[in-house]
Each structure stands twice: as C-alpha cells, then as structure tokens.
CSV table of C-alpha atoms in Angstrom, one decimal:
chain,number,residue,atom,x,y,z
A,1,UNK,CA,2.9,-72.6,-27.8
A,2,UNK,CA,-0.4,-70.7,-27.7
A,3,UNK,CA,-2.5,-70.8,-24.5
A,4,UNK,CA,-4.6,-73.7,-25.5
A,5,UNK,CA,-1.6,-75.8,-26.3
A,6,UNK,CA,-0.1,-74.9,-22.9
A,7,UNK,CA,-3.3,-76.0,-21.1
A,8,UNK,CA,-3.3,-79.2,-23.2
A,9,UNK,CA,0.3,-79.9,-22.2
A,10,UNK,CA,-0.5,-79.8,-18.4
A,11,UNK,CA,-0.2,-83.1,-16.6
A,12,UNK,CA,-3.1,-84.1,-14.2
A,13,UNK,CA,-2.9,-82.0,-11.1
A,14,UNK,CA,-0.8,-79.3,-12.7
A,15,UNK,CA,-1.9,-75.6,-12.8
A,16,UNK,CA,-1.6,-72.7,-15.2
A,17,UNK,CA,-1.9,-69.2,-13.8
A,18,UNK,CA,-3.5,-66.7,-16.2
A,19,UNK,CA,-3.3,-63.2,-14.8
A,20,UNK,CA,-4.4,-59.8,-16.1
A,21,UNK,CA,-5.6,-56.4,-15.0
A,22,UNK,CA,-9.2,-55.2,-15.3
A,23,UNK,CA,-10.5,-55.3,-18.9
A,24,UNK,CA,-7.8,-57.6,-20.3
A,25,UNK,CA,-10.3,-60.5,-21.0
A,26,UNK,CA,-9.3,-63.1,-18.4
A,27,UNK,CA,-12.9,-64.4,-18.1
A,28,UNK,CA,-13.4,-64.4,-21.9
A,29,UNK,CA,-10.2,-66.3,-22.4
A,30,UNK,CA,-11.0,-68.7,-19.6
A,31,UNK,CA,-14.4,-69.5,-21.1
A,32,UNK,CA,-12.8,-70.1,-24.5
A,33,UNK,CA,-10.1,-72.4,-23.1
A,34,UNK,CA,-12.7,-74.3,-20.9
A,35,UNK,CA,-14.9,-75.0,-23.8
A,36,UNK,CA,-12.6,-77.8,-25.0
A,37,UNK,CA,-12.9,-79.7,-21.7
A,38,UNK,CA,-15.5,-80.9,-19.1
A,39,UNK,CA,-14.9,-77.8,-17.0
A,40,UNK,CA,-15.9,-76.6,-13.5
A,41,UNK,CA,-15.9,-72.9,-12.7
A,42,UNK,CA,-15.1,-72.0,-9.1
A,43,UNK,CA,-14.5,-69.0,-6.9
A,44,UNK,CA,-13.7,-68.5,-3.2
A,45,UNK,CA,-16.7,-66.3,-2.4
A,46,UNK,CA,-20.3,-66.5,-3.4
A,47,UNK,CA,-20.3,-63.0,-4.8
A,48,UNK,CA,-17.4,-63.9,-7.1
A,49,UNK,CA,-19.3,-67.0,-8.3
A,50,UNK,CA,-22.3,-64.9,-9.0
A,51,UNK,CA,-20.2,-62.5,-11.0
A,52,UNK,CA,-18.8,-65.4,-13.0
A,53,UNK,CA,-22.4,-66.5,-13.8
A,54,UNK,CA,-23.3,-63.0,-14.9
A,55,UNK,CA,-20.4,-63.0,-17.3
A,56,UNK,CA,-21.5,-66.3,-18.9
A,57,UNK,CA,-19.5,-69.0,-17.1
A,58,UNK,CA,-21.3,-72.3,-17.0
A,59,UNK,CA,-22.8,-73.2,-13.5
A,60,UNK,CA,-20.1,-71.6,-11.3
A,61,UNK,CA,-19.9,-72.5,-7.7
A,62,UNK,CA,-18.0,-71.5,-4.5
A,63,UNK,CA,-15.1,-73.9,-3.8
A,64,UNK,CA,-16.7,-74.8,-0.5
A,65,UNK,CA,-20.0,-75.8,-2.1
A,66,UNK,CA,-18.3,-77.9,-4.8
A,67,UNK,CA,-15.8,-79.5,-2.4
A,68,UNK,CA,-17.4,-80.1,0.9
A,69,UNK,CA,-20.6,-81.6,2.4
A,70,UNK,CA,-21.8,-80.4,5.9
A,71,UNK,CA,-22.9,-82.7,8.6
A,72,UNK,CA,-24.0,-82.1,12.2
A,73,UNK,CA,-21.7,-83.3,14.9
A,74,UNK,CA,-23.3,-82.7,18.2
A,75,UNK,CA,-24.5,-79.1,18.1
A,76,UNK,CA,-21.9,-78.1,15.5
A,77,UNK,CA,-21.9,-78.3,11.7
A,78,UNK,CA,-18.6,-79.6,10.4
A,79,UNK,CA,-17.3,-79.8,6.8
A,80,UNK,CA,-16.2,-83.1,5.2
A,81,UNK,CA,-14.3,-83.3,1.8
A,82,UNK,CA,-17.0,-84.8,-0.5
A,83,UNK,CA,-16.6,-83.3,-4.0
A,84,UNK,CA,-19.8,-82.9,-6.0
A,85,UNK,CA,-20.2,-84.9,-9.2
A,86,UNK,CA,-19.5,-81.9,-11.5
A,87,UNK,CA,-16.2,-81.3,-9.7
A,88,UNK,CA,-15.2,-85.0,-9.6
A,89,UNK,CA,-15.7,-85.3,-13.3
A,90,UNK,CA,-14.0,-82.1,-14.3
A,91,UNK,CA,-11.1,-82.3,-16.7
A,92,UNK,CA,-10.3,-78.6,-16.2
A,93,UNK,CA,-11.0,-76.6,-13.0
A,94,UNK,CA,-11.2,-72.8,-13.5
A,95,UNK,CA,-10.5,-70.9,-10.3
A,96,UNK,CA,-11.2,-67.1,-10.3
A,97,UNK,CA,-10.1,-64.5,-7.7
A,98,UNK,CA,-7.3,-66.8,-6.8
A,99,UNK,CA,-5.7,-64.5,-4.2
A,100,UNK,CA,-8.6,-65.2,-1.8
A,101,UNK,CA,-8.0,-69.0,-1.8
A,102,UNK,CA,-6.0,-70.1,1.4
A,103,UNK,CA,-3.5,-72.9,1.3
A,104,UNK,CA,-5.5,-75.5,3.2
A,105,UNK,CA,-8.5,-75.0,0.8
A,106,UNK,CA,-6.2,-75.2,-2.2
A,107,UNK,CA,-4.7,-78.5,-0.9
A,108,UNK,CA,-8.1,-80.0,-0.3
A,109,UNK,CA,-9.2,-79.0,-3.8
A,110,UNK,CA,-6.2,-80.5,-5.5
A,111,UNK,CA,-6.3,-83.7,-3.6
A,112,UNK,CA,-10.0,-84.2,-4.3
A,113,UNK,CA,-9.6,-84.0,-8.1
A,114,UNK,CA,-6.1,-85.3,-8.8
A,115,UNK,CA,-6.9,-86.0,-12.4
A,116,UNK,CA,-8.0,-82.5,-13.3
A,117,UNK,CA,-5.9,-79.6,-14.7
A,118,UNK,CA,-6.3,-76.2,-13.0
A,119,UNK,CA,-6.6,-72.8,-14.7
A,120,UNK,CA,-6.0,-70.1,-12.1
A,121,UNK,CA,-7.2,-66.6,-12.8
A,122,UNK,CA,-6.1,-63.4,-10.9
A,123,UNK,CA,-5.4,-59.7,-11.1
A,124,UNK,CA,-1.9,-58.8,-10.0
A,125,UNK,CA,-2.9,-55.2,-9.4
A,126,UNK,CA,-5.7,-55.7,-6.9
A,127,UNK,CA,-5.1,-55.7,-3.2
A,128,UNK,CA,-3.0,-58.7,-2.2
A,129,UNK,CA,-4.1,-61.2,0.4
A,130,UNK,CA,-3.7,-60.2,4.1
A,131,UNK,CA,-1.5,-63.2,4.7
A,132,UNK,CA,0.3,-63.8,1.3
A,133,UNK,CA,2.2,-66.8,2.8
A,134,UNK,CA,-1.1,-68.5,3.1
A,135,UNK,CA,-2.3,-67.8,-0.4
A,136,UNK,CA,-0.4,-70.2,-2.8
A,137,UNK,CA,-1.9,-68.9,-6.0
A,138,UNK,CA,-1.6,-65.1,-5.6
A,139,UNK,CA,1.6,-64.4,-7.5
A,140,UNK,CA,4.1,-65.6,-10.2
A,141,UNK,CA,1.7,-66.0,-13.2
A,142,UNK,CA,2.5,-68.3,-16.1
A,143,UNK,CA,1.0,-65.8,-18.6
A,144,UNK,CA,0.1,-62.1,-18.1
A,145,UNK,CA,-2.6,-60.5,-20.3
A,146,UNK,CA,-1.8,-56.8,-20.9
A,147,UNK,CA,-4.1,-55.6,-23.7
A,148,UNK,CA,-7.2,-53.9,-22.4
A,149,UNK,CA,-10.5,-54.9,-24.1
A,150,UNK,CA,-13.3,-54.6,-21.6
A,151,UNK,CA,-15.7,-51.6,-21.9
A,152,UNK,CA,-15.4,-49.0,-24.6
A,153,UNK,CA,-11.9,-47.5,-25.2
A,154,UNK,CA,-13.3,-44.1,-24.1
A,155,UNK,CA,-14.5,-45.4,-20.7
A,156,UNK,CA,-13.3,-42.9,-18.1
A,157,UNK,CA,-13.5,-45.7,-15.4
A,158,UNK,CA,-11.1,-47.9,-17.3
A,159,UNK,CA,-8.9,-44.9,-18.2
A,160,UNK,CA,-8.6,-43.9,-14.6
A,161,UNK,CA,-7.9,-47.5,-13.4
A,162,UNK,CA,-5.3,-48.0,-16.1
A,163,UNK,CA,-3.6,-44.7,-15.1
A,164,UNK,CA,-3.4,-45.6,-11.4
A,165,UNK,CA,-2.2,-49.1,-12.3
A,166,UNK,CA,0.5,-48.1,-14.8
A,167,UNK,CA,1.8,-45.1,-12.7
A,168,UNK,CA,1.5,-47.1,-9.4
A,169,UNK,CA,0.4,-44.0,-7.5
A,170,UNK,CA,-2.8,-42.4,-6.3
A,171,UNK,CA,-2.0,-38.8,-7.4
A,172,UNK,CA,-3.0,-39.3,-11.0
A,173,UNK,CA,-5.2,-37.0,-13.2
A,174,UNK,CA,-8.9,-37.8,-12.9
A,175,UNK,CA,-10.4,-38.2,-16.4
A,176,UNK,CA,-13.3,-36.2,-17.5
A,177,UNK,CA,-16.4,-38.3,-16.9
A,178,UNK,CA,-15.4,-39.3,-13.4
A,179,UNK,CA,-17.9,-37.5,-11.1
A,180,UNK,CA,-16.7,-35.6,-8.0
A,181,UNK,CA,-18.7,-36.4,-4.8
A,182,UNK,CA,-20.8,-33.5,-3.7
A,183,UNK,CA,-21.6,-34.7,-0.2
A,184,UNK,CA,-25.0,-36.4,-0.8
A,185,UNK,CA,-24.7,-40.1,0.1
A,186,UNK,CA,-28.3,-40.7,-0.8
A,187,UNK,CA,-28.0,-39.8,-4.5
A,188,UNK,CA,-28.9,-43.1,-6.1
A,189,UNK,CA,-25.6,-44.9,-6.1
A,190,UNK,CA,-25.7,-48.6,-6.6
A,191,UNK,CA,-23.0,-49.1,-4.0
A,192,UNK,CA,-20.9,-47.0,-1.7
A,193,UNK,CA,-17.3,-48.2,-1.1
A,194,UNK,CA,-14.8,-47.0,1.5
A,195,UNK,CA,-11.6,-48.2,3.2
A,196,UNK,CA,-12.1,-48.4,6.9
A,197,UNK,CA,-14.8,-50.4,8.8
A,198,UNK,CA,-15.5,-47.4,11.0
A,199,UNK,CA,-16.3,-45.4,7.8
A,200,UNK,CA,-18.5,-48.2,6.5
A,201,UNK,CA,-20.5,-48.4,9.8
A,202,UNK,CA,-21.0,-44.6,9.9
A,203,UNK,CA,-22.2,-44.5,6.3
A,204,UNK,CA,-24.5,-47.4,6.8
A,205,UNK,CA,-26.1,-45.8,9.8
A,206,UNK,CA,-26.4,-42.4,8.0
A,207,UNK,CA,-28.0,-44.1,4.9
A,208,UNK,CA,-30.4,-46.1,7.1
A,209,UNK,CA,-31.6,-42.8,8.6
A,210,UNK,CA,-31.6,-41.0,5.3
A,211,UNK,CA,-33.7,-43.7,3.7
A,212,UNK,CA,-36.4,-43.3,6.5
A,213,UNK,CA,-35.4,-46.3,8.7
A,214,UNK,CA,-37.0,-48.8,6.3
A,215,UNK,CA,-38.4,-52.1,7.7
A,216,UNK,CA,-36.3,-53.9,5.1
A,217,UNK,CA,-33.1,-51.9,4.5
A,218,UNK,CA,-30.5,-52.9,2.1
A,219,UNK,CA,-28.4,-55.7,3.7
A,220,UNK,CA,-25.3,-57.7,2.9
A,221,UNK,CA,-24.9,-61.4,3.7
A,222,UNK,CA,-21.8,-61.8,5.8
A,223,UNK,CA,-21.5,-65.6,5.7
A,224,UNK,CA,-22.3,-68.4,3.3
A,225,UNK,CA,-25.5,-70.2,4.1
A,226,UNK,CA,-26.0,-73.3,2.1
A,227,UNK,CA,-29.4,-74.2,3.6
A,228,UNK,CA,-30.9,-71.0,2.1
A,229,UNK,CA,-28.5,-70.9,-0.9
A,230,UNK,CA,-27.1,-67.4,-0.2
A,231,UNK,CA,-23.5,-66.4,-0.2
A,232,UNK,CA,-21.1,-64.1,1.7
A,233,UNK,CA,-21.2,-60.7,0.0
A,234,UNK,CA,-24.6,-61.1,-1.6
A,235,UNK,CA,-26.8,-58.0,-1.4
A,236,UNK,CA,-30.4,-58.1,-0.2
A,237,UNK,CA,-32.2,-55.1,-1.8
A,238,UNK,CA,-34.0,-52.5,0.2
A,239,UNK,CA,-37.8,-52.9,0.4
A,240,UNK,CA,-37.9,-56.7,-0.3
A,241,UNK,CA,-38.6,-58.9,2.7
A,242,UNK,CA,-36.0,-61.7,2.7
A,243,UNK,CA,-37.5,-65.1,1.9
A,244,UNK,CA,-35.6,-66.7,4.8
A,245,UNK,CA,-34.9,-65.9,8.5
A,246,UNK,CA,-32.1,-63.4,9.1
A,247,UNK,CA,-29.9,-62.5,12.1
A,248,UNK,CA,-27.4,-59.8,12.9
A,249,UNK,CA,-25.5,-62.1,15.3
A,250,UNK,CA,-22.3,-63.4,13.9
A,251,UNK,CA,-21.6,-67.1,14.5
A,252,UNK,CA,-19.8,-69.8,12.5
A,253,UNK,CA,-22.5,-71.7,10.8
A,254,UNK,CA,-23.7,-72.5,7.3
A,255,UNK,CA,-27.3,-73.4,8.4
A,256,UNK,CA,-30.0,-71.6,10.3
A,257,UNK,CA,-30.8,-67.9,10.0
A,258,UNK,CA,-28.8,-66.0,7.4
A,259,UNK,CA,-26.2,-63.6,8.9
A,260,UNK,CA,-26.6,-60.0,7.6
A,261,UNK,CA,-25.5,-56.4,8.2
A,262,UNK,CA,-26.6,-53.1,6.7
A,263,UNK,CA,-25.3,-53.1,3.2
A,264,UNK,CA,-25.5,-49.6,1.8
A,265,UNK,CA,-21.7,-49.4,2.1
A,266,UNK,CA,-18.9,-51.9,1.9
A,267,UNK,CA,-15.2,-51.8,2.3
A,268,UNK,CA,-13.2,-52.2,-0.9
A,269,UNK,CA,-11.7,-55.4,0.5
A,270,UNK,CA,-15.2,-56.8,1.0
A,271,UNK,CA,-16.2,-55.7,-2.5
A,272,UNK,CA,-13.5,-57.7,-4.3
A,273,UNK,CA,-15.1,-60.0,-6.9
A,274,UNK,CA,-18.2,-57.7,-7.3
A,275,UNK,CA,-19.2,-54.9,-9.6
A,276,UNK,CA,-22.0,-52.3,-9.7
A,277,UNK,CA,-23.1,-50.0,-12.5
A,278,UNK,CA,-22.6,-46.7,-10.5
A,279,UNK,CA,-20.2,-46.7,-7.5
A,280,UNK,CA,-19.5,-43.9,-5.0
A,281,UNK,CA,-15.9,-44.4,-3.8
A,282,UNK,CA,-15.0,-42.6,-0.6
A,283,UNK,CA,-11.3,-42.2,-1.2
A,284,UNK,CA,-9.4,-43.4,1.9
A,285,UNK,CA,-6.4,-44.7,-0.1
A,286,UNK,CA,-3.7,-42.9,2.0
A,287,UNK,CA,-4.7,-45.1,5.0
A,288,UNK,CA,-3.2,-48.1,3.1
A,289,UNK,CA,0.3,-46.6,2.7
A,290,UNK,CA,2.3,-48.9,0.5
A,291,UNK,CA,-0.9,-50.5,-0.8
A,292,UNK,CA,-2.6,-47.2,-1.5
A,293,UNK,CA,-2.5,-47.4,-5.3
A,294,UNK,CA,-3.7,-51.0,-5.3
A,295,UNK,CA,-6.6,-50.1,-3.0
A,296,UNK,CA,-7.6,-47.2,-5.3
A,297,UNK,CA,-7.3,-49.4,-8.4
A,298,UNK,CA,-9.4,-52.1,-6.8
A,299,UNK,CA,-12.1,-49.6,-5.7
A,300,UNK,CA,-12.2,-47.9,-9.2
A,301,UNK,CA,-12.6,-51.3,-10.9
A,302,UNK,CA,-15.7,-52.2,-8.9
A,303,UNK,CA,-17.6,-49.6,-11.1
A,304,UNK,CA,-18.9,-51.2,-14.3
A,305,UNK,CA,-20.1,-47.9,-15.9
A,306,UNK,CA,-20.0,-44.8,-13.7
A,307,UNK,CA,-17.7,-43.8,-10.8
A,308,UNK,CA,-18.2,-40.9,-8.3
A,309,UNK,CA,-15.2,-40.3,-6.0
A,310,UNK,CA,-14.4,-38.1,-3.1
A,311,UNK,CA,-11.2,-36.4,-4.4
C-alpha cells in the first residue's frame, strides 16, 4: 500500500509514524496526506508551530493551545482538557516534532479526540528526548523517508548534515561553503547556537555589550503565554519595544507578563523546531559524548541557508 492507503486504513485513534531526516520532505508529504481530511496541525512548542505555518501548514497550533483551556483557581492558573473546535472536528491530527511530546500530554490528546487518526512526524537523527521512557512517539517509525529533497542538491549545509548523519560521527570533512568562525560574534548572524547553558549565558552577555547595551535587546520567550499570544522559543527582535509587559523572573504561568531572557544565543536543544538563514554554531559536540553526532547534526540543520562553525 502507498502512504495514503495506509493512512486511510487506520482505525479511529490509531497512529502512523512518518519519520525522516532533514530535507526528506516530511512536511510536504504530511500536507499532501492531510489534504484528503479535515486536518489539524499540532506541535509541542510554539516555535515549532510557527515553523509549520512558515512551511504552509494550515492554521497550526501548539498541543496545549488546541487541547486545554486555562482557568484561575485561587491565585493559580490551571489547565483543563477542553479541546478547541478545530481539534474536536479533526479527522486527521498531524503532530510534528514528536520526540518533544511527553506521555501524559499524548494520552490527553488521544483521549480528547478518539475518532481521529494521528500522523506523527519525527526526525530519528535529532537529539533524543531527555527522558525517552516518557516520550511515547520518539522511535519505531512505520515509514522512514530517506531520499533528500530540501534545498538545492549542492547545498553545503545539507551535504554536511548528511555526512554527519550517515557516518554517525563528528569528525567528518567540512564541505566547501561552510564558513569557519573567525572570532567575531557580532558579525550579523541570525542566531548563535551552542551546547552548554554556561556558554549561552556568556555569549548573550558579550553580545549585549557588543551591541551597545540596547534598551530593547534581542530576547527569547521562555514560556508560552496565551494571554499575549506568544510562545516558548519565539524571538523578540532587537530594537523593537515588545507590545506587552515582559519579565525576566521565571514562574509557572500562561498569563501576566511574558517571561523572557536575552536571545542572541540559544542552546541547540532549545533551538529544535526552529531554523534561521545564517547560523553560527559554537561546536561543543564532544560534551555530549554518545550523543555528539546527533547534537552536531541537529545544530547544522538549524541553518536554512548558511552555516558558520567553530571547527
């Protein structure tokens, strides 16, 4: 059977896991399959949902936003399973970045729409979940896409990522067209990625100073805020006053001021689900030992067009 026939053959509540590495056309295939159904596109993080929107998926949402409503209980906001109409009426639920979805959220999602089929998308080569036993979708695909289509065949970014993925090691030849980092962090990169939180904090502070300590520095949202319709991982550009109150204090809430940090640099873990045109990757792959090649592959594939790397 072809993929459409396999989706058609699913019983209500059943799932089909479609996996593939970067450039193999998972999203394109998912959009094609979803066009035959009343479909709902979901992702665990807001940044992944935004990425789905950028690639042409119809009205994507975070799982939390589609599945829960939030009500105040005393001084705390609590979530209640209350699926939105577009989720309740879906015949096919397409879930991207599946390794991020924990077991309790997956159970709530499936119980909320028992009549829907589920198309689960993932990349088997990216960093695995921190607690794989709590990530029910992260392995054992039903179909694995292997042919690379995304970007031009001569793309050095994709060539480098494919080399790391196929050889499963970090000591691979760096293709011509991948830039070597010369030491200037403030050289117009769209995003700087690294491995350790200590490195991220140091780079953000150095960039803040290099940029002249702007009143409105580049920031990253660190928690979904449904009141102001911003999502965890969303970047607030430098020089633009946020149209909502912000705070640097972390607290578990989806209302009130938006929680932010300096966002010139992110860890590769935090960047999963996002892409930027030109990425500077501070190569800390050896820190991750057995996961080193997966970390490097994940970092490389955050670059849509150009990659600069510290070799």
